[in-house]
Amino acid sequence: MVSVFSIVAGASSKSFVSVFVNGQEYTDGIQIKDDTTFVGVRKFASTMDSSAKVTYNYSNRTLTVSSNKLNMTAKDGANYIVANGRYLYTPSPIFMRYGVMYAPVTILAKAFDAKISWSNATSSFNITRGSGGILSGDLYYREDEVFWLSKIINAESGGEILRGKIAVGSVILNRVRSSYFPNTIYSVIFDKKNGVQFSPAANGSIYKSANAESVIAAKVCLEGYSENNYIFYFVNPKTAPNSWVSKNRQFYAQIGNHAFYY
């Protein structure tokens, strides 16, 4: 999992957090919610790039940041921002307070291609400006990985909440990284070493078109976000109440219709 997400927990036990940008303290509207440090998107954008234009659409509650290096949207209540076509996830959703839209400072820093680190000693995030805009999704994502990961997410959890979709994607990518399973998304999906691993690969539902949120979930996972780095199995306990997984693996959590296991 990439560092921008792992440092979110740095503020977990803090009631007050400081933010510094290129050594200068950022003092505008820092909020702590759900153990996450939020900043106002409009003010943060202008701090990172004075040329950035920020507009707000009241009808769909979406704020847009535009500059020569970045095109970013953030929506009230959403669990991600879209930056240059990339999907940066936050477990604690974006919110509005007194007319100001707030998003986690970690994902905003990533959108602006800035380096961010956490100091536990000073309870502060330290940000160093970068290029001004994250590498585009067209260049960052591999088409084949998005294609197959979104297909299996859709086939297994197309009707689930976004978190459930991400959890399925996490299982696939955890297997890719493990030496006990094949090392590509495609080969994990179609793995038959110990029998069919995923029923959609056998019944053909893997080939159905992925819905929009399944594609988003795939991209979130490919950004490095994971529900848990050590879940390798999932099962629907209603349709498979006596599965090998439930009897032999350690339970992690129930998310939607699926139970996930280590």
PDB file of C-alpha atoms in Angstrom:
ATOM      1  CA  MET A   1       0.000   0.000   0.000  1.00  0.00           C
ATOM      2  CA  VAL A   2       1.463   3.372  -0.966  1.00  0.00           C
ATOM      3  CA  SER A   3       2.731   5.746   1.693  1.00  0.00           C
ATOM      4  CA  VAL A   4       0.184   8.516   1.156  1.00  0.00           C
ATOM      5  CA  PHE A   5      -2.480   6.235   2.635  1.00  0.00           C
ATOM      6  CA  SER A   6      -0.367   4.662   5.354  1.00  0.00           C
ATOM      7  CA  ILE A   7       0.414   8.036   6.926  1.00  0.00           C
ATOM      8  CA  VAL A   8      -3.252   8.893   7.393  1.00  0.00           C
ATOM      9  CA  ALA A   9      -3.127   6.991  10.659  1.00  0.00           C
ATOM     10  CA  GLY A  10      -0.500   9.414  11.910  1.00  0.00           C
ATOM     11  CA  ALA A  11      -3.206  11.719  13.219  1.00  0.00           C
ATOM     12  CA  SER A  12      -5.326   8.947  14.705  1.00  0.00           C
ATOM     13  CA  SER A  13      -4.858   9.874  18.364  1.00  0.00           C
ATOM     14  CA  LYS A  14      -4.359  13.608  17.920  1.00  0.00           C
ATOM     15  CA  SER A  15      -6.926  16.313  18.668  1.00  0.00           C
ATOM     16  CA  PHE A  16      -4.786  18.981  17.009  1.00  0.00           C
ATOM     17  CA  VAL A  17      -2.661  18.630  13.888  1.00  0.00           C
ATOM     18  CA  SER A  18      -0.451  21.174  12.141  1.00  0.00           C
ATOM     19  CA  VAL A  19       0.180  21.307   8.408  1.00  0.00           C
ATOM     20  CA  PHE A  20       3.256  22.900   6.840  1.00  0.00           C
ATOM     21  CA  VAL A  21       3.705  23.607   3.124  1.00  0.00           C
ATOM     22  CA  ASN A  22       7.313  24.205   2.092  1.00  0.00           C
ATOM     23  CA  GLY A  23       8.086  25.087   5.697  1.00  0.00           C
ATOM     24  CA  GLN A  24       5.250  27.604   6.064  1.00  0.00           C
ATOM     25  CA  GLU A  25       2.421  26.760   8.449  1.00  0.00           C
ATOM     26  CA  TYR A  26      -0.960  26.245   6.817  1.00  0.00           C
ATOM     27  CA  THR A  27      -3.562  27.738   9.155  1.00  0.00           C
ATOM     28  CA  ASP A  28      -6.790  27.766   7.206  1.00  0.00           C
ATOM     29  CA  GLY A  29      -9.571  25.462   8.428  1.00  0.00           C
ATOM     30  CA  ILE A  30      -7.900  22.217   9.474  1.00  0.00           C
ATOM     31  CA  GLN A  31     -10.485  19.666  10.637  1.00  0.00           C
ATOM     32  CA  ILE A  32      -9.981  16.266  12.320  1.00  0.00           C
ATOM     33  CA  LYS A  33     -12.705  13.742  11.557  1.00  0.00           C
ATOM     34  CA  ASP A  34     -12.667   9.941  11.775  1.00  0.00           C
ATOM     35  CA  ASP A  35      -8.969  10.034  12.683  1.00  0.00           C
ATOM     36  CA  THR A  36      -8.251  11.831   9.427  1.00  0.00           C
ATOM     37  CA  THR A  37      -6.892  15.333   8.822  1.00  0.00           C
ATOM     38  CA  PHE A  38      -9.031  17.388   6.443  1.00  0.00           C
ATOM     39  CA  VAL A  39      -8.349  20.787   4.875  1.00  0.00           C
ATOM     40  CA  GLY A  40     -10.540  23.098   2.829  1.00  0.00           C
ATOM     41  CA  VAL A  41     -10.107  22.177  -0.820  1.00  0.00           C
ATOM     42  CA  ARG A  42     -10.400  25.706  -2.226  1.00  0.00           C
ATOM     43  CA  LYS A  43      -7.837  27.275   0.090  1.00  0.00           C
ATOM     44  CA  PHE A  44      -5.458  24.329  -0.144  1.00  0.00           C
ATOM     45  CA  ALA A  45      -5.582  24.429  -3.938  1.00  0.00           C
ATOM     46  CA  SER A  46      -4.687  28.121  -4.030  1.00  0.00           C
ATOM     47  CA  THR A  47      -1.876  27.494  -1.538  1.00  0.00           C
ATOM     48  CA  MET A  48      -0.412  24.744  -3.691  1.00  0.00           C
ATOM     49  CA  ASP A  49      -0.868  26.639  -6.975  1.00  0.00           C
ATOM     50  CA  SER A  50      -1.863  30.313  -7.027  1.00  0.00           C
ATOM     51  CA  SER A  51      -2.891  29.996 -10.689  1.00  0.00           C
ATOM     52  CA  ALA A  52      -5.464  27.265  -9.972  1.00  0.00           C
ATOM     53  CA  LYS A  53      -9.077  28.150 -10.717  1.00  0.00           C
ATOM     54  CA  VAL A  54     -11.680  26.745  -8.346  1.00  0.00           C
ATOM     55  CA  THR A  55     -15.404  26.527  -9.132  1.00  0.00           C
ATOM     56  CA  TYR A  56     -18.329  24.940  -7.328  1.00  0.00           C
ATOM     57  CA  ASN A  57     -21.412  23.415  -8.936  1.00  0.00           C
ATOM     58  CA  TYR A  58     -24.310  23.704  -6.498  1.00  0.00           C
ATOM     59  CA  SER A  59     -26.574  21.322  -8.430  1.00  0.00           C
ATOM     60  CA  ASN A  60     -24.278  18.309  -8.084  1.00  0.00           C
ATOM     61  CA  ARG A  61     -22.272  19.549  -5.048  1.00  0.00           C
ATOM     62  CA  THR A  62     -18.985  19.181  -6.923  1.00  0.00           C
ATOM     63  CA  LEU A  63     -15.922  21.399  -6.656  1.00  0.00           C
ATOM     64  CA  THR A  64     -13.523  21.587  -9.611  1.00  0.00           C
ATOM     65  CA  VAL A  65      -9.888  22.676  -9.527  1.00  0.00           C
ATOM     66  CA  SER A  66      -8.262  23.542 -12.849  1.00  0.00           C
ATOM     67  CA  SER A  67      -4.691  24.544 -13.651  1.00  0.00           C
ATOM     68  CA  ASN A  68      -2.098  23.871 -16.328  1.00  0.00           C
ATOM     69  CA  LYS A  69      -1.030  20.739 -14.436  1.00  0.00           C
ATOM     70  CA  LEU A  70      -4.174  19.503 -12.707  1.00  0.00           C
ATOM     71  CA  ASN A  71      -7.840  18.884 -13.367  1.00  0.00           C
ATOM     72  CA  MET A  72      -9.462  17.701 -10.135  1.00  0.00           C
ATOM     73  CA  THR A  73     -13.014  17.184  -8.919  1.00  0.00           C
ATOM     74  CA  ALA A  74     -14.249  16.570  -5.401  1.00  0.00           C
ATOM     75  CA  LYS A  75     -17.875  15.791  -4.571  1.00  0.00           C
ATOM     76  CA  ASP A  76     -19.613  16.287  -1.245  1.00  0.00           C
ATOM     77  CA  GLY A  77     -20.121  12.879   0.388  1.00  0.00           C
ATOM     78  CA  ALA A  78     -17.868  10.988  -2.028  1.00  0.00           C
ATOM     79  CA  ASN A  79     -15.109   8.628  -0.910  1.00  0.00           C
ATOM     80  CA  TYR A  80     -12.652   9.719  -3.576  1.00  0.00           C
ATOM     81  CA  ILE A  81     -11.411  12.650  -5.591  1.00  0.00           C
ATOM     82  CA  VAL A  82     -10.652  12.440  -9.291  1.00  0.00           C
ATOM     83  CA  ALA A  83      -7.302  13.999 -10.209  1.00  0.00           C
ATOM     84  CA  ASN A  84      -6.117  13.951 -13.827  1.00  0.00           C
ATOM     85  CA  GLY A  85      -8.296  10.902 -14.389  1.00  0.00           C
ATOM     86  CA  ARG A  86      -7.023   9.047 -11.315  1.00  0.00           C
ATOM     87  CA  TYR A  87      -9.173   7.927  -8.380  1.00  0.00           C
ATOM     88  CA  LEU A  88      -7.747   8.726  -4.948  1.00  0.00           C
ATOM     89  CA  TYR A  89      -9.747   7.068  -2.182  1.00  0.00           C
ATOM     90  CA  THR A  90     -10.600   8.174   1.327  1.00  0.00           C
ATOM     91  CA  PRO A  91     -12.389   5.856   3.794  1.00  0.00           C
ATOM     92  CA  SER A  92     -13.760   8.956   5.531  1.00  0.00           C
ATOM     93  CA  PRO A  93     -15.838  10.844   2.956  1.00  0.00           C
ATOM     94  CA  ILE A  94     -15.440  14.388   1.702  1.00  0.00           C
ATOM     95  CA  PHE A  95     -17.802  16.788   3.463  1.00  0.00           C
ATOM     96  CA  MET A  96     -19.130  20.340   3.535  1.00  0.00           C
ATOM     97  CA  ARG A  97     -19.062  22.523   6.653  1.00  0.00           C
ATOM     98  CA  TYR A  98     -20.249  26.141   6.705  1.00  0.00           C
ATOM     99  CA  GLY A  99     -19.957  26.354   2.943  1.00  0.00           C
ATOM    100  CA  VAL A 100     -16.416  24.937   2.803  1.00  0.00           C
ATOM    101  CA  MET A 101     -15.617  21.592   1.173  1.00  0.00           C
ATOM    102  CA  TYR A 102     -13.118  19.487   3.098  1.00  0.00           C
ATOM    103  CA  ALA A 103     -10.994  16.580   1.833  1.00  0.00           C
ATOM    104  CA  PRO A 104      -8.109  14.651   3.435  1.00  0.00           C
ATOM    105  CA  VAL A 105      -4.829  16.528   3.173  1.00  0.00           C
ATOM    106  CA  THR A 106      -3.031  13.316   2.138  1.00  0.00           C
ATOM    107  CA  ILE A 107      -5.019  12.725  -1.035  1.00  0.00           C
ATOM    108  CA  LEU A 108      -5.000  16.423  -1.939  1.00  0.00           C
ATOM    109  CA  ALA A 109      -1.215  16.476  -1.618  1.00  0.00           C
ATOM    110  CA  LYS A 110      -1.011  13.430  -3.866  1.00  0.00           C
ATOM    111  CA  ALA A 111      -3.272  15.108  -6.440  1.00  0.00           C
ATOM    112  CA  PHE A 112      -0.860  18.055  -6.597  1.00  0.00           C
ATOM    113  CA  ASP A 113       2.105  15.665  -6.910  1.00  0.00           C
ATOM    114  CA  ALA A 114       3.472  16.911  -3.593  1.00  0.00           C
ATOM    115  CA  LYS A 115       5.520  14.940  -1.079  1.00  0.00           C
ATOM    116  CA  ILE A 116       3.890  14.567   2.329  1.00  0.00           C
ATOM    117  CA  SER A 117       5.225  13.131   5.568  1.00  0.00           C
ATOM    118  CA  TRP A 118       3.942  12.838   9.132  1.00  0.00           C
ATOM    119  CA  SER A 119       5.865  13.792  12.270  1.00  0.00           C
ATOM    120  CA  ASN A 120       4.514  12.138  15.382  1.00  0.00           C
ATOM    121  CA  ALA A 121       6.831  14.250  17.545  1.00  0.00           C
ATOM    122  CA  THR A 122       5.262  17.527  16.385  1.00  0.00           C
ATOM    123  CA  SER A 123       1.823  16.181  15.338  1.00  0.00           C
ATOM    124  CA  SER A 124       2.273  17.702  11.920  1.00  0.00           C
ATOM    125  CA  PHE A 125       2.113  16.954   8.229  1.00  0.00           C
ATOM    126  CA  ASN A 126       4.976  18.376   6.188  1.00  0.00           C
ATOM    127  CA  ILE A 127       4.300  18.973   2.509  1.00  0.00           C
ATOM    128  CA  THR A 128       6.802  19.819  -0.213  1.00  0.00           C
ATOM    129  CA  ARG A 129       5.399  21.092  -3.491  1.00  0.00           C
ATOM    130  CA  GLY A 130       6.022  18.964  -6.571  1.00  0.00           C
ATOM    131  CA  SER A 131       5.152  19.364 -10.231  1.00  0.00           C
ATOM    132  CA  GLY A 132       1.674  20.722  -9.482  1.00  0.00           C
ATOM    133  CA  GLY A 133      -0.272  17.797 -10.864  1.00  0.00           C
ATOM    134  CA  ILE A 134      -0.278  14.025 -10.562  1.00  0.00           C
ATOM    135  CA  LEU A 135       0.628  11.847 -13.559  1.00  0.00           C
ATOM    136  CA  SER A 136      -2.470  11.299 -15.687  1.00  0.00           C
ATOM    137  CA  GLY A 137      -4.552   8.148 -15.458  1.00  0.00           C
ATOM    138  CA  ASP A 138      -3.912   7.473 -19.148  1.00  0.00           C
ATOM    139  CA  LEU A 139      -0.216   7.107 -18.362  1.00  0.00           C
ATOM    140  CA  TYR A 140      -0.468   5.620 -14.874  1.00  0.00           C
ATOM    141  CA  TYR A 141      -3.004   2.793 -15.273  1.00  0.00           C
ATOM    142  CA  ARG A 142      -2.285  -0.275 -17.378  1.00  0.00           C
ATOM    143  CA  GLU A 143      -5.269  -0.924 -19.605  1.00  0.00           C
ATOM    144  CA  ASP A 144      -5.154  -4.709 -19.202  1.00  0.00           C
ATOM    145  CA  GLU A 145      -5.027  -4.453 -15.398  1.00  0.00           C
ATOM    146  CA  VAL A 146      -8.011  -2.103 -15.229  1.00  0.00           C
ATOM    147  CA  PHE A 147      -9.877  -4.307 -17.703  1.00  0.00           C
ATOM    148  CA  TRP A 148      -9.514  -7.598 -15.834  1.00  0.00           C
ATOM    149  CA  LEU A 149      -9.637  -6.223 -12.299  1.00  0.00           C
ATOM    150  CA  SER A 150     -12.851  -4.311 -13.011  1.00  0.00           C
ATOM    151  CA  LYS A 151     -14.309  -7.424 -14.673  1.00  0.00           C
ATOM    152  CA  ILE A 152     -13.796  -9.662 -11.638  1.00  0.00           C
ATOM    153  CA  ILE A 153     -14.941  -6.931  -9.240  1.00  0.00           C
ATOM    154  CA  ASN A 154     -18.109  -6.497 -11.259  1.00  0.00           C
ATOM    155  CA  ALA A 155     -18.759 -10.221 -11.594  1.00  0.00           C
ATOM    156  CA  GLU A 156     -18.277 -10.869  -7.876  1.00  0.00           C
ATOM    157  CA  SER A 157     -19.636  -7.660  -6.344  1.00  0.00           C
ATOM    158  CA  GLY A 158     -21.211  -5.470  -9.016  1.00  0.00           C
ATOM    159  CA  GLY A 159     -24.215  -4.784  -6.803  1.00  0.00           C
ATOM    160  CA  GLU A 160     -22.218  -4.185  -3.623  1.00  0.00           C
ATOM    161  CA  ILE A 161     -21.260  -0.870  -2.022  1.00  0.00           C
ATOM    162  CA  LEU A 162     -17.978   0.682  -3.160  1.00  0.00           C
ATOM    163  CA  ARG A 163     -16.128  -0.619  -0.107  1.00  0.00           C
ATOM    164  CA  GLY A 164     -17.245  -4.160  -0.956  1.00  0.00           C
ATOM    165  CA  LYS A 165     -15.981  -3.773  -4.498  1.00  0.00           C
ATOM    166  CA  ILE A 166     -12.653  -2.464  -3.251  1.00  0.00           C
ATOM    167  CA  ALA A 167     -12.360  -5.394  -0.837  1.00  0.00           C
ATOM    168  CA  VAL A 168     -12.771  -7.862  -3.729  1.00  0.00           C
ATOM    169  CA  GLY A 169     -10.137  -5.984  -5.709  1.00  0.00           C
ATOM    170  CA  SER A 170      -7.867  -6.056  -2.662  1.00  0.00           C
ATOM    171  CA  VAL A 171      -8.075  -9.855  -2.518  1.00  0.00           C
ATOM    172  CA  ILE A 172      -7.032 -10.101  -6.160  1.00  0.00           C
ATOM    173  CA  LEU A 173      -4.068  -7.760  -5.797  1.00  0.00           C
ATOM    174  CA  ASN A 174      -2.991  -9.343  -2.505  1.00  0.00           C
ATOM    175  CA  ARG A 175      -2.796 -12.643  -4.350  1.00  0.00           C
ATOM    176  CA  VAL A 176      -0.788 -11.060  -7.159  1.00  0.00           C
ATOM    177  CA  ARG A 177       1.765  -9.869  -4.593  1.00  0.00           C
ATOM    178  CA  SER A 178       1.901 -13.211  -2.774  1.00  0.00           C
ATOM    179  CA  SER A 179       4.321 -15.967  -3.743  1.00  0.00           C
ATOM    180  CA  TYR A 180       1.556 -18.540  -3.133  1.00  0.00           C
ATOM    181  CA  PHE A 181      -0.512 -17.361  -6.111  1.00  0.00           C
ATOM    182  CA  PRO A 182       0.138 -16.347  -9.737  1.00  0.00           C
ATOM    183  CA  ASN A 183       1.711 -12.930 -10.251  1.00  0.00           C
ATOM    184  CA  THR A 184      -0.686 -11.210 -12.663  1.00  0.00           C
ATOM    185  CA  ILE A 185      -4.321 -10.162 -12.299  1.00  0.00           C
ATOM    186  CA  TYR A 186      -5.389 -12.293 -15.257  1.00  0.00           C
ATOM    187  CA  SER A 187      -3.612 -15.413 -14.010  1.00  0.00           C
ATOM    188  CA  VAL A 188      -5.007 -14.985 -10.478  1.00  0.00           C
ATOM    189  CA  ILE A 189      -8.551 -14.764 -11.830  1.00  0.00           C
ATOM    190  CA  PHE A 190      -8.177 -17.871 -13.978  1.00  0.00           C
ATOM    191  CA  ASP A 191      -6.008 -19.831 -11.546  1.00  0.00           C
ATOM    192  CA  LYS A 192      -7.015 -23.523 -11.352  1.00  0.00           C
ATOM    193  CA  LYS A 193      -4.042 -24.912  -9.475  1.00  0.00           C
ATOM    194  CA  ASN A 194      -6.214 -25.971  -6.538  1.00  0.00           C
ATOM    195  CA  GLY A 195      -9.516 -25.930  -8.383  1.00  0.00           C
ATOM    196  CA  VAL A 196     -11.440 -22.967  -9.752  1.00  0.00           C
ATOM    197  CA  GLN A 197     -10.748 -19.993  -7.487  1.00  0.00           C
ATOM    198  CA  PHE A 198     -13.439 -17.604  -8.730  1.00  0.00           C
ATOM    199  CA  SER A 199     -16.736 -18.891 -10.076  1.00  0.00           C
ATOM    200  CA  PRO A 200     -17.169 -16.085 -12.671  1.00  0.00           C
ATOM    201  CA  ALA A 201     -14.109 -17.480 -14.461  1.00  0.00           C
ATOM    202  CA  ALA A 202     -15.923 -20.792 -14.800  1.00  0.00           C
ATOM    203  CA  ASN A 203     -19.488 -19.684 -15.499  1.00  0.00           C
ATOM    204  CA  GLY A 204     -18.589 -16.927 -17.951  1.00  0.00           C
ATOM    205  CA  SER A 205     -19.909 -13.952 -15.998  1.00  0.00           C
ATOM    206  CA  ILE A 206     -16.352 -12.590 -15.924  1.00  0.00           C
ATOM    207  CA  TYR A 207     -16.880 -11.501 -19.531  1.00  0.00           C
ATOM    208  CA  LYS A 208     -19.814  -9.178 -18.801  1.00  0.00           C
ATOM    209  CA  SER A 209     -19.176  -5.443 -19.078  1.00  0.00           C
ATOM    210  CA  ALA A 210     -18.063  -3.874 -15.816  1.00  0.00           C
ATOM    211  CA  ASN A 211     -20.256  -1.139 -14.411  1.00  0.00           C
ATOM    212  CA  ALA A 212     -18.832   2.323 -13.753  1.00  0.00           C
ATOM    213  CA  GLU A 213     -18.294   1.864 -10.023  1.00  0.00           C
ATOM    214  CA  SER A 214     -16.471  -1.439 -10.566  1.00  0.00           C
ATOM    215  CA  VAL A 215     -14.032   0.415 -12.833  1.00  0.00           C
ATOM    216  CA  ILE A 216     -13.607   3.090 -10.157  1.00  0.00           C
ATOM    217  CA  ALA A 217     -12.962   0.406  -7.531  1.00  0.00           C
ATOM    218  CA  ALA A 218     -10.344  -1.207  -9.757  1.00  0.00           C
ATOM    219  CA  LYS A 219      -8.549   2.095 -10.209  1.00  0.00           C
ATOM    220  CA  VAL A 220      -8.697   2.819  -6.470  1.00  0.00           C
ATOM    221  CA  CYS A 221      -7.022  -0.542  -5.810  1.00  0.00           C
ATOM    222  CA  LEU A 222      -4.419   0.065  -8.503  1.00  0.00           C
ATOM    223  CA  GLU A 223      -3.582   3.365  -6.791  1.00  0.00           C
ATOM    224  CA  GLY A 224      -2.394   1.303  -3.835  1.00  0.00           C
ATOM    225  CA  TYR A 225      -5.382   1.521  -1.511  1.00  0.00           C
ATOM    226  CA  SER A 226      -6.337  -1.794   0.080  1.00  0.00           C
ATOM    227  CA  GLU A 227      -9.163  -2.795   2.406  1.00  0.00           C
ATOM    228  CA  ASN A 228      -6.566  -4.979   4.093  1.00  0.00           C
ATOM    229  CA  ASN A 229      -3.184  -6.148   2.820  1.00  0.00           C
ATOM    230  CA  TYR A 230      -3.621  -9.693   4.114  1.00  0.00           C
ATOM    231  CA  ILE A 231      -7.071 -10.826   2.991  1.00  0.00           C
ATOM    232  CA  PHE A 232      -6.824 -13.574   0.381  1.00  0.00           C
ATOM    233  CA  TYR A 233     -10.302 -15.122   0.350  1.00  0.00           C
ATOM    234  CA  PHE A 234     -13.953 -14.141   0.315  1.00  0.00           C
ATOM    235  CA  VAL A 235     -17.201 -16.068   0.226  1.00  0.00           C
ATOM    236  CA  ASN A 236     -20.917 -15.364   0.319  1.00  0.00           C
ATOM    237  CA  PRO A 237     -22.000 -17.208   3.485  1.00  0.00           C
ATOM    238  CA  LYS A 238     -25.617 -17.376   2.305  1.00  0.00           C
ATOM    239  CA  THR A 239     -24.832 -19.211  -0.914  1.00  0.00           C
ATOM    240  CA  ALA A 240     -21.894 -21.202   0.496  1.00  0.00           C
ATOM    241  CA  PRO A 241     -22.550 -21.667   4.228  1.00  0.00           C
ATOM    242  CA  ASN A 242     -20.162 -24.608   4.592  1.00  0.00           C
ATOM    243  CA  SER A 243     -17.296 -23.457   2.431  1.00  0.00           C
ATOM    244  CA  TRP A 244     -13.715 -24.597   2.843  1.00  0.00           C
ATOM    245  CA  VAL A 245     -12.719 -20.967   3.359  1.00  0.00           C
ATOM    246  CA  SER A 246     -15.036 -20.380   6.318  1.00  0.00           C
ATOM    247  CA  LYS A 247     -13.837 -23.578   7.983  1.00  0.00           C
ATOM    248  CA  ASN A 248     -10.111 -23.161   7.379  1.00  0.00           C
ATOM    249  CA  ARG A 249      -9.265 -19.463   7.196  1.00  0.00           C
ATOM    250  CA  GLN A 250      -9.316 -16.669   9.784  1.00  0.00           C
ATOM    251  CA  PHE A 251     -12.284 -14.318   9.507  1.00  0.00           C
ATOM    252  CA  TYR A 252     -11.580 -10.635   8.793  1.00  0.00           C
ATOM    253  CA  ALA A 253     -14.914  -8.881   8.223  1.00  0.00           C
ATOM    254  CA  GLN A 254     -18.316  -9.055   6.607  1.00  0.00           C
ATOM    255  CA  ILE A 255     -18.734  -6.368   3.945  1.00  0.00           C
ATOM    256  CA  GLY A 256     -22.051  -6.421   2.162  1.00  0.00           C
ATOM    257  CA  ASN A 257     -22.858  -9.966   1.065  1.00  0.00           C
ATOM    258  CA  HIS A 258     -19.305 -11.250   1.385  1.00  0.00           C
ATOM    259  CA  ALA A 259     -17.234 -12.470   4.290  1.00  0.00           C
ATOM    260  CA  PHE A 260     -13.508 -11.860   3.905  1.00  0.00           C
ATOM    261  CA  TYR A 261     -10.743 -14.025   5.305  1.00  0.00           C
ATOM    262  CA  TYR A 262      -6.979 -13.983   5.827  1.00  0.00           C
TER     263      TYR A 262
END
